XYZ file of C-alpha atoms in Angstrom:
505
model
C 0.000 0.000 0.000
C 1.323 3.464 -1.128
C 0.908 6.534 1.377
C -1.849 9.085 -0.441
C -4.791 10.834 1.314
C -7.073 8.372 -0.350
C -4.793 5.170 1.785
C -4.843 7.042 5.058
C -8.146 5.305 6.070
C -6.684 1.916 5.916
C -3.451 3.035 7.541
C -3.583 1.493 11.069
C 0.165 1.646 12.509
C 0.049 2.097 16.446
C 1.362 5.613 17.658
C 1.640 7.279 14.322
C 0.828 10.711 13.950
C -2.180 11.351 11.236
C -3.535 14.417 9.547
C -7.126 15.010 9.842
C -9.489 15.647 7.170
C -10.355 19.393 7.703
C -6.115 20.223 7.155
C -6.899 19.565 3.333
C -8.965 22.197 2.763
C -6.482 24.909 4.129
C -5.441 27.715 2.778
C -1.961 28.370 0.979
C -0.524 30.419 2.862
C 3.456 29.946 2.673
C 5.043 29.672 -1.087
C 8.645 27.637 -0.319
C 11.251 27.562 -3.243
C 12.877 24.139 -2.758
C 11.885 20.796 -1.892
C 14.870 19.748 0.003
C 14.455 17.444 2.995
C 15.850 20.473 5.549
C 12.601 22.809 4.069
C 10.299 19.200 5.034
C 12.105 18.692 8.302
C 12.288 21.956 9.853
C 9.964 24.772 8.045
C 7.125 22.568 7.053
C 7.400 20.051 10.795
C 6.681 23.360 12.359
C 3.492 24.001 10.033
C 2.195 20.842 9.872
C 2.395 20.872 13.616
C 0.636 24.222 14.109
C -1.849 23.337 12.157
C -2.794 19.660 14.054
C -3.277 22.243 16.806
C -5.074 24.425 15.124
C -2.321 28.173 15.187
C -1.306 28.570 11.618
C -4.063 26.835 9.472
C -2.516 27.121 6.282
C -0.623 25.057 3.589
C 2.206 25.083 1.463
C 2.663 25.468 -2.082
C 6.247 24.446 -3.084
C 7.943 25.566 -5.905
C 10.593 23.370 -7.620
C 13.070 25.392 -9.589
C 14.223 22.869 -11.791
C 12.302 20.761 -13.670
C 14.821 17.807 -13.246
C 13.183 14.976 -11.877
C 9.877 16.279 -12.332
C 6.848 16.130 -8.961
C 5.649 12.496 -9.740
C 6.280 11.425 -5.872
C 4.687 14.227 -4.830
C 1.714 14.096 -7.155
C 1.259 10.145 -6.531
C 1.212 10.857 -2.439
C -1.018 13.683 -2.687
C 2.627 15.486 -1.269
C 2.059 13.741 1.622
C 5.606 12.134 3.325
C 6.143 10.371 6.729
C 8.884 12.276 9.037
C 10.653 9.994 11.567
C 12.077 11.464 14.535
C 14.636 9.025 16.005
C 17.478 10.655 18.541
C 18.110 11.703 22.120
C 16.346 14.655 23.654
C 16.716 15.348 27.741
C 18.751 12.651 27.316
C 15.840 10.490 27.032
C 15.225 8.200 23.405
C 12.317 9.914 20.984
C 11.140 8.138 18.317
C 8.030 9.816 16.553
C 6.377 9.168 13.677
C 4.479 11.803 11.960
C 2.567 11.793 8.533
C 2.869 15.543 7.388
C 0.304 17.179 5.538
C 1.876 20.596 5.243
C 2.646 20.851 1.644
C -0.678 21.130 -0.754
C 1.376 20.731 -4.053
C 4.118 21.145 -5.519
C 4.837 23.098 -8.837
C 7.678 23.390 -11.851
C 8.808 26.764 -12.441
C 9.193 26.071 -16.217
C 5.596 24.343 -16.242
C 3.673 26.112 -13.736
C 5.135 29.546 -13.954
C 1.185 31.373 -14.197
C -0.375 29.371 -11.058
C 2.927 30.552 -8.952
C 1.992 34.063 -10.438
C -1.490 33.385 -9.555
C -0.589 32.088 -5.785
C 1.265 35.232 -5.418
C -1.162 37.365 -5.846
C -3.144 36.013 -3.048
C -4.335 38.447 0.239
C -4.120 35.026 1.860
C -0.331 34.384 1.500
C 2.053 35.724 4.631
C 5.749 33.566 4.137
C 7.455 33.197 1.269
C 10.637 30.485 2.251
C 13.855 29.778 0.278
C 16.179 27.435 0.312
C 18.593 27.197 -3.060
C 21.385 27.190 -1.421
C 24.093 29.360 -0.937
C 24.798 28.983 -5.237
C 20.791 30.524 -5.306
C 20.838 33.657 -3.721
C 23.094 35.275 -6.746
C 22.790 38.370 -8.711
C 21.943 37.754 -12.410
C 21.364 40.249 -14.707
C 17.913 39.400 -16.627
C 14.399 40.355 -17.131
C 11.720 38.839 -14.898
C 8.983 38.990 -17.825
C 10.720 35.422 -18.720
C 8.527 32.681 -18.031
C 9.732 31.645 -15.782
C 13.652 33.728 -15.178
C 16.185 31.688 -15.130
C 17.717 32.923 -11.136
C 15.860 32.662 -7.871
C 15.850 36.008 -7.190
C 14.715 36.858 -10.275
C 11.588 34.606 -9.927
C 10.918 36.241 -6.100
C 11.809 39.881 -7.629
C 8.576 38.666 -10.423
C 6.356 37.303 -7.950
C 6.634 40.252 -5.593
C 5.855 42.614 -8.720
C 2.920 40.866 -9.574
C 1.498 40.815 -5.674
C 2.227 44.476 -6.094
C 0.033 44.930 -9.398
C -2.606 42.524 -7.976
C -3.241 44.024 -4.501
C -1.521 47.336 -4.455
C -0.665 49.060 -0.906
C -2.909 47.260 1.477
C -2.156 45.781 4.455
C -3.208 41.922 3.135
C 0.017 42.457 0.755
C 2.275 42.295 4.038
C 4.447 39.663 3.864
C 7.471 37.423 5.068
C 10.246 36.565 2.758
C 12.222 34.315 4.695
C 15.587 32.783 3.456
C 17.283 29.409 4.825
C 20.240 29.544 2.452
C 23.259 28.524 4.748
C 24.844 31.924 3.827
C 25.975 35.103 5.958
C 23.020 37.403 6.681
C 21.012 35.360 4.135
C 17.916 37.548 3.494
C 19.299 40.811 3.648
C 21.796 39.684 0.980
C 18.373 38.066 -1.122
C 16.895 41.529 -0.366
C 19.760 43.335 -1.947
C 19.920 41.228 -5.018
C 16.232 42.010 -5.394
C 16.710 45.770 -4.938
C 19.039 45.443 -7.243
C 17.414 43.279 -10.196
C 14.634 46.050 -9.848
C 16.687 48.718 -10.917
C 18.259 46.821 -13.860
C 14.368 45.990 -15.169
C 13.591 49.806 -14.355
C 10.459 48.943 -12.102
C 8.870 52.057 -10.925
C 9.797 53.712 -8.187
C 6.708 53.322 -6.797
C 7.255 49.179 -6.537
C 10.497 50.050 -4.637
C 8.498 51.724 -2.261
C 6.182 49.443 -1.671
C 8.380 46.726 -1.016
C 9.829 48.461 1.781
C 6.612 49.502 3.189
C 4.804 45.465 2.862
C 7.955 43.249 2.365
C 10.383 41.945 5.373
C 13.187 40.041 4.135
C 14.503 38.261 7.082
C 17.816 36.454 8.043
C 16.715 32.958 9.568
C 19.887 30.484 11.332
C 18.078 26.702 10.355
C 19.615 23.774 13.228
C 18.288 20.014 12.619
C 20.056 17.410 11.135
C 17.580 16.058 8.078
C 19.736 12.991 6.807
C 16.874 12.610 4.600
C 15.449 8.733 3.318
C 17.133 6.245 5.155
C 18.855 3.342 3.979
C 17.972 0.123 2.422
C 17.508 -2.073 5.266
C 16.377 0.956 7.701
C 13.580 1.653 4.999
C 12.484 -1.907 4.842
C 12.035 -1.912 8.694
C 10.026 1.636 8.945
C 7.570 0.263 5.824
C 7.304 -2.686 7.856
C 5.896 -1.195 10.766
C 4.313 1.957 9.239
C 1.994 -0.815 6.766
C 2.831 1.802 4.099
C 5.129 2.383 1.330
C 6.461 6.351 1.114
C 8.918 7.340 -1.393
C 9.646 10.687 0.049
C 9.767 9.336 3.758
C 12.974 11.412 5.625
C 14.338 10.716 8.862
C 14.882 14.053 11.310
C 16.490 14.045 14.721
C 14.747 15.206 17.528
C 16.288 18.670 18.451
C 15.434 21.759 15.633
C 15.978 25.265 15.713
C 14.353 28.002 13.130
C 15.578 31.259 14.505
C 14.128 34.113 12.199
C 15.316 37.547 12.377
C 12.147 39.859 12.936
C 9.782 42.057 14.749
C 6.420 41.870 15.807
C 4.829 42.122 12.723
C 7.287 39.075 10.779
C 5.768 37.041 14.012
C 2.131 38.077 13.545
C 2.839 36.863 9.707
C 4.208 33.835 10.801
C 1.687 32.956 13.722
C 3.814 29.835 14.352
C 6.196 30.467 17.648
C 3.108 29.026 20.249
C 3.342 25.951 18.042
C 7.307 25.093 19.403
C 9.487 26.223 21.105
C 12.111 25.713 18.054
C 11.084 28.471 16.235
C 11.896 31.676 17.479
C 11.440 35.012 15.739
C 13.794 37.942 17.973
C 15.256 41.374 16.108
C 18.532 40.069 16.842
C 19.559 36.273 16.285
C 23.375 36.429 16.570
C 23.166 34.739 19.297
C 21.566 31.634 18.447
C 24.452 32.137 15.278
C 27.198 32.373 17.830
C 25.954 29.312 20.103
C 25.718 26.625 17.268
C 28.814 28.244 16.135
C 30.948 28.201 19.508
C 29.294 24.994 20.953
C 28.598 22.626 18.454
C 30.990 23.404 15.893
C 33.228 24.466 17.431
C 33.650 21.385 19.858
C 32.996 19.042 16.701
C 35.895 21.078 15.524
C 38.401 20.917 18.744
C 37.543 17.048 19.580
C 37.743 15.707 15.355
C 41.027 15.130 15.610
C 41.285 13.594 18.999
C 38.661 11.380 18.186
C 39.693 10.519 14.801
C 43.828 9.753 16.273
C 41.611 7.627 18.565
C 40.478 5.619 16.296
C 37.261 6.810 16.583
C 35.017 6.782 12.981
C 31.706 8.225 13.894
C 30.391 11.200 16.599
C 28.192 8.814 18.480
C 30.902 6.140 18.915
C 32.947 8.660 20.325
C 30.145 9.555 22.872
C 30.063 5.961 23.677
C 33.880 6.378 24.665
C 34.445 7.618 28.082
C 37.356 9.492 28.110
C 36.183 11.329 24.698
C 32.708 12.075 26.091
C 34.310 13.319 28.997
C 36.654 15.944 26.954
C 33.815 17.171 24.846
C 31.249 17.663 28.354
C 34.631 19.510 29.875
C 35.796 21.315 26.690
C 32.056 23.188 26.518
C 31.385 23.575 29.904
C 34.496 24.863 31.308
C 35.845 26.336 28.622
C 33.713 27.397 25.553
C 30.037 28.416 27.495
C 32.250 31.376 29.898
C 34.359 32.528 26.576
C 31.455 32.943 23.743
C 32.552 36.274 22.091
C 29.447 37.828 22.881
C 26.468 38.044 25.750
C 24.665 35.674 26.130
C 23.208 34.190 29.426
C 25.350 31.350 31.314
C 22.240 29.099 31.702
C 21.088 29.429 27.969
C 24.216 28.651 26.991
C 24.451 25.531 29.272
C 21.233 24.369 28.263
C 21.904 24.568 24.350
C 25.386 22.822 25.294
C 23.041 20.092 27.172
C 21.534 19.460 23.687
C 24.816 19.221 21.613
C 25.627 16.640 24.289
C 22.365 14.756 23.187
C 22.906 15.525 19.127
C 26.257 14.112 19.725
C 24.741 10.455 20.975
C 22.118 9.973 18.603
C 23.021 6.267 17.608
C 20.418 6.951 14.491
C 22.847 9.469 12.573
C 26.236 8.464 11.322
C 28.696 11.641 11.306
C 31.949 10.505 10.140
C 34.924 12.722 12.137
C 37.054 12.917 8.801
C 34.500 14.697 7.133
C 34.103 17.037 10.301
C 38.111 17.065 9.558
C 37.467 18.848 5.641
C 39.142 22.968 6.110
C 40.350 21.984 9.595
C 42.442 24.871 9.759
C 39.814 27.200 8.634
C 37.731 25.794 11.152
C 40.000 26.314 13.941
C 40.326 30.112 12.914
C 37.040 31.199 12.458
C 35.018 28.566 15.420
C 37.620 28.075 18.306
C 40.519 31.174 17.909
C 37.950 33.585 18.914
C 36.601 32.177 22.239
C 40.474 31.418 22.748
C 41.148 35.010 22.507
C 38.027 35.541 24.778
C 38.543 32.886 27.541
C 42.662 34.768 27.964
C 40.795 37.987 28.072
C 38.622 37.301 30.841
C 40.972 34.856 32.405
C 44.409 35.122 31.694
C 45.396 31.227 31.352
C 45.684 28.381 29.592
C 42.290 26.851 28.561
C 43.779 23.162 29.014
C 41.169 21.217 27.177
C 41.278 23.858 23.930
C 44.945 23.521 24.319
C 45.304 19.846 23.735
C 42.555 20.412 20.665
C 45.023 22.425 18.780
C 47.738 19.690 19.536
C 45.258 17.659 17.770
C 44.922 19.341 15.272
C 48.171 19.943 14.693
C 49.179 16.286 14.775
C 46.241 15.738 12.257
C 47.273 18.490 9.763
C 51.048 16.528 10.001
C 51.622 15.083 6.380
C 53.405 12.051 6.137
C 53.546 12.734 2.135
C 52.437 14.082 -0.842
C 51.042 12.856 -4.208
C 50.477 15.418 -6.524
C 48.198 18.048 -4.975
C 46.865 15.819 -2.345
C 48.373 15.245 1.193
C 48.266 12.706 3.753
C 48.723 11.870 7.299
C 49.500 8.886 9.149
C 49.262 7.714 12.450
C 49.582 4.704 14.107
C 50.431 3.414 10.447
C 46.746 4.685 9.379
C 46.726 6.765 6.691
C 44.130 9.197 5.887
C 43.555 12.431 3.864
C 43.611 15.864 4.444
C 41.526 17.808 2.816
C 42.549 21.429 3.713
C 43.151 24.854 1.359
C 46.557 24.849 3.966
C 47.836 21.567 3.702
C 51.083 22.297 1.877
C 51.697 25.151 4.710
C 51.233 21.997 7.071
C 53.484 20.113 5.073
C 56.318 22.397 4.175
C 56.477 23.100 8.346
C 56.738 19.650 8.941
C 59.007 18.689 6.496
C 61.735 22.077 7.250
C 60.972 22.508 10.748
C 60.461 19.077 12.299
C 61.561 19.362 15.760
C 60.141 23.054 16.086
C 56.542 22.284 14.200
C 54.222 23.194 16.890
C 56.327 26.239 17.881
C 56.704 27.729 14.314
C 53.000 26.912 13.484
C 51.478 28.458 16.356
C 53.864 31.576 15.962
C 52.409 32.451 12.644
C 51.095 35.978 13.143
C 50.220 36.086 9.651
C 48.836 32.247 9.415
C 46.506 33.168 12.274
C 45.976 37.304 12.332
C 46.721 37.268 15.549
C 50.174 36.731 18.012
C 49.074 33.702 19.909
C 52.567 34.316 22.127
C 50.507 36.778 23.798
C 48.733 34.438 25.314
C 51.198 33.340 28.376
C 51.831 29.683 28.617
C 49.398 28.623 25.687
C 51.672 27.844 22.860
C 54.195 26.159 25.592
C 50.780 23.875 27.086
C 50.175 22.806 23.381
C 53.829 21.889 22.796
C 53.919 19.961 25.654
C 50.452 18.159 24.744
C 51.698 17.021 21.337
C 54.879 15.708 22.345
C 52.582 13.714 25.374
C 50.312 12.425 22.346
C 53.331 11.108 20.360
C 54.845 9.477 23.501
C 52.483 8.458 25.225
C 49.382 8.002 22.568
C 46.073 9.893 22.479
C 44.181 7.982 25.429
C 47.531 8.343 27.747
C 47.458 12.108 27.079
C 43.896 12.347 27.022
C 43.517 11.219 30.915
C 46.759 13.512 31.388
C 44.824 16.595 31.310
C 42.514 16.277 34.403
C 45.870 15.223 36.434
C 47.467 18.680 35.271
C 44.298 20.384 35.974
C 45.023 18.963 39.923
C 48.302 20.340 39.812
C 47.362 23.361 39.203
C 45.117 23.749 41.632
């Protein structure tokens, strides 16, 4: 049996979450650009969920911006898909199964350009959502009288222009342009781009105004892991106890975040925060930005190459380790939550470290630590280098547990040789890649200045914009942490760090 509305009768699976009838005849109120499985994880869980309890009461209509592939699983399942929440919250199991009904259809821009006009023009319509990636949100010169233009933001700059010709200046045009692109300041850059495109297709300046009086672009930070359909043998099991067959079934862990940059009238548009407390409209956002950042990253960042010199493959076998559990619990607590680069209260930022604790367990999603390992350096200067600087400015000494991460690191980053343009470490007689813009920096250091690597890496004002000697004793604590790793291996200088943390006591 194949999940549509017209199977949902004969669907009889114990604990599963069902839409009821009265959902289909919703409004659409949200147009989404992108069917990814992030925009049905995150965005659309929050609407189907607000409308099962009766605060949004409105649908979907997605827009596909390719034709490639074409909406035949959507159109045979009536867009309905199963969402199955498997992970740790509270550090407690979930495991949730919910049959969303939040999308009404979903459209081709190159086949359905005039109903996406048409659903534009709506007074019903609040959100407009994006996500086509960072690559989408580009300026391209063209005119939006193409059916359909060819960019993203030239399709949003043509749908906004006809809502403008349709309803005018009334206070039913208001809406909510929200972008999910994983990009820097992600709607404000979409807004530009607009502003922009409506110059070069000499709009009048009348349009311009109105889009500043009726239009909020907003910045949005999106947080869940969406691994999307699961595997072969996983997807046998779920269809198994579902009773159903779903091609666009997608797996979601339990924690989510969809922080949207706003006032009160992008939350009145919205109507959506009472439904969860995962979505979160606030003027100011940067510091949800600088939590995931600081906490999650940057710990996934700092323990990678521990865990990975460990032996360690995946995140959740690592949390099943003691001693590496133990350093990733120490590294946030008594390190990163006092030293985030900007305010933010202690027990928020406890709480949110709480949860990277539990995102770090969940047996259900395999995160490989050499993939964690891709830009390393990179990673190390723009996630960990700034709450270093912070934690010496507010306490003037060594951070221990950040210090052996960079001796890590640096051990990682250590090539053992070269072929061609690629490098490669090796430890323990495993060999691995490194995939890193500053490998052959790593590798001419290593190769010229052996027995004063750490030293001469660290000391790099222009490597790391900053004089890291300033910082008394921290260059010296990593030194001494990477020559304990390579005599005594990563476990023996793992458990060395609480016993210097005694001594200095």
């Amino acid at each position: 049996m194949n999940l549509s509305k017209k199977t949902l009768t004969s669907i009889e699976a114990a604990g599963l979450t069902m839409p009821a009838e009265e959902l289909f005849n919703l409004p659409e109120r949200v147009l989404q650009f992108g069917t990814g499985v992030l925009l049905r994880g995150l965005p659309d869980y929050f609407i189907d969920k607000a409308n099962r309890n009766g605060l949004f009461n409105g649908r979907v209509a997605v827009v596909k911006s390719t034709s490639k592939g074409g909406t035949k699983e959507f159109d045979e399942q009536d867009s309905l898909y199963t969402i199955c929440v498997r992970g740790i919250e509270n550090g407690k199991p979930v495991e949730e199964n919910i049959i969303s009904s939040a999308i009404s259809r979903v459209l081709t821009a190159d086949q359905d350009w005039q109903a996406i006009l048409e659903i534009a023009t709506s007074s019903k319509l609040n959100i407009i959502v994006s996500n086509t990636t960072e690559v989408g949100i580009q300026l391209v010169n063209e005119n939006i009288d193409q059916r359909p233009p060819v960019s993203f933001p030239a399709k949003l700059l043509a749908v906004l222009f006809a809502r403008y010709k349709a309803l005018g200046s009334v206070e039913q045009a208001d809406l909510a342009v929200i972008a999910t692109e994983l990009i820097p300041d992600n709607g404000k850059k979409l807004e530009a781009i607009v502003r922009e495109l409506a110059v070069f297709n000499k709009l009048e300046d009348e349009f311009t105004a109105w889009l500043g009086k009726h239009i909020r672009f907003c910045n949005s930070l999106v947080d869940r892991i969406v691994p999307g359909k699961p595997d072969a043998v996983a997807l046998a099991k779920l269809e198994a106890s579902l009773g159903y067959k779903d091609d666009l079934i997608i797996m979601a862990e339990p924690y989510r975040l969809w922080a949207i940059e706003g006032d009160e009238k992008v939350s009145e548009l919205l109507g959506l925060e009472a439904a969860d407390y995962g979505i979160i409209v606030r003027p100011d956002i940067e510091i949800f930005k600088e939590l995931k950042v600081r906490l999650l990253n940057g710990t996934h960042t700092l323990t990678s190459g521990i865990a990975y010199l460990s032996g360690i493959d995946t995140v959740t076998k690592a949390m099943n380790d003691e001693a590496t559990r133990k350093y990733v619990n120490e590294v946030m607590m008594q390190e990163i939550v006092g030293a985030i680069p900007y305010p933010v209260d202690h027990e928020e930022a406890v709480s949110f470290a709480n949860t990277v604790i539990d995102r770090f367990a969940n047996p259900n999603i395999e995160h490989l630590w050499i993939n964690i390992t891709f830009q390393y350096s990179m990673k190390m200067k723009i996630r960990v280098l700034p709450v270093l600087l912070n934690y010496y400015k507010l306490n003037n000494k060594v951070p221990a547990h950040i210090a052996f991460g960079f001796a890590a690191f640096l051990l990682f980053m250590k090539s053992s040789r070269k072929e061609g343009n690629q490098y490669f470490g090796n430890h323990e007689g495993q060999e691995y890649v490194i995939t890193d813009d500053e490998a052959a920096y790593f590798y001419d250091k290593a190769v010229n200045n052996e027995s004063d690597y750490v030293i001469s890496i660290l000391s790099d004002q222009q490597l790391w914009k900053t004089d890291l000697n300033a910082l008394e004793g921290f260059i010296a604590a990593v030194n001494e942490n990477y020559n304990n790793i390579l005599k005594n291996g990563m476990a023996g200088a793992l458990a060395s760090i609480d016993q210097s943390l005694q001594v200095s006591k």
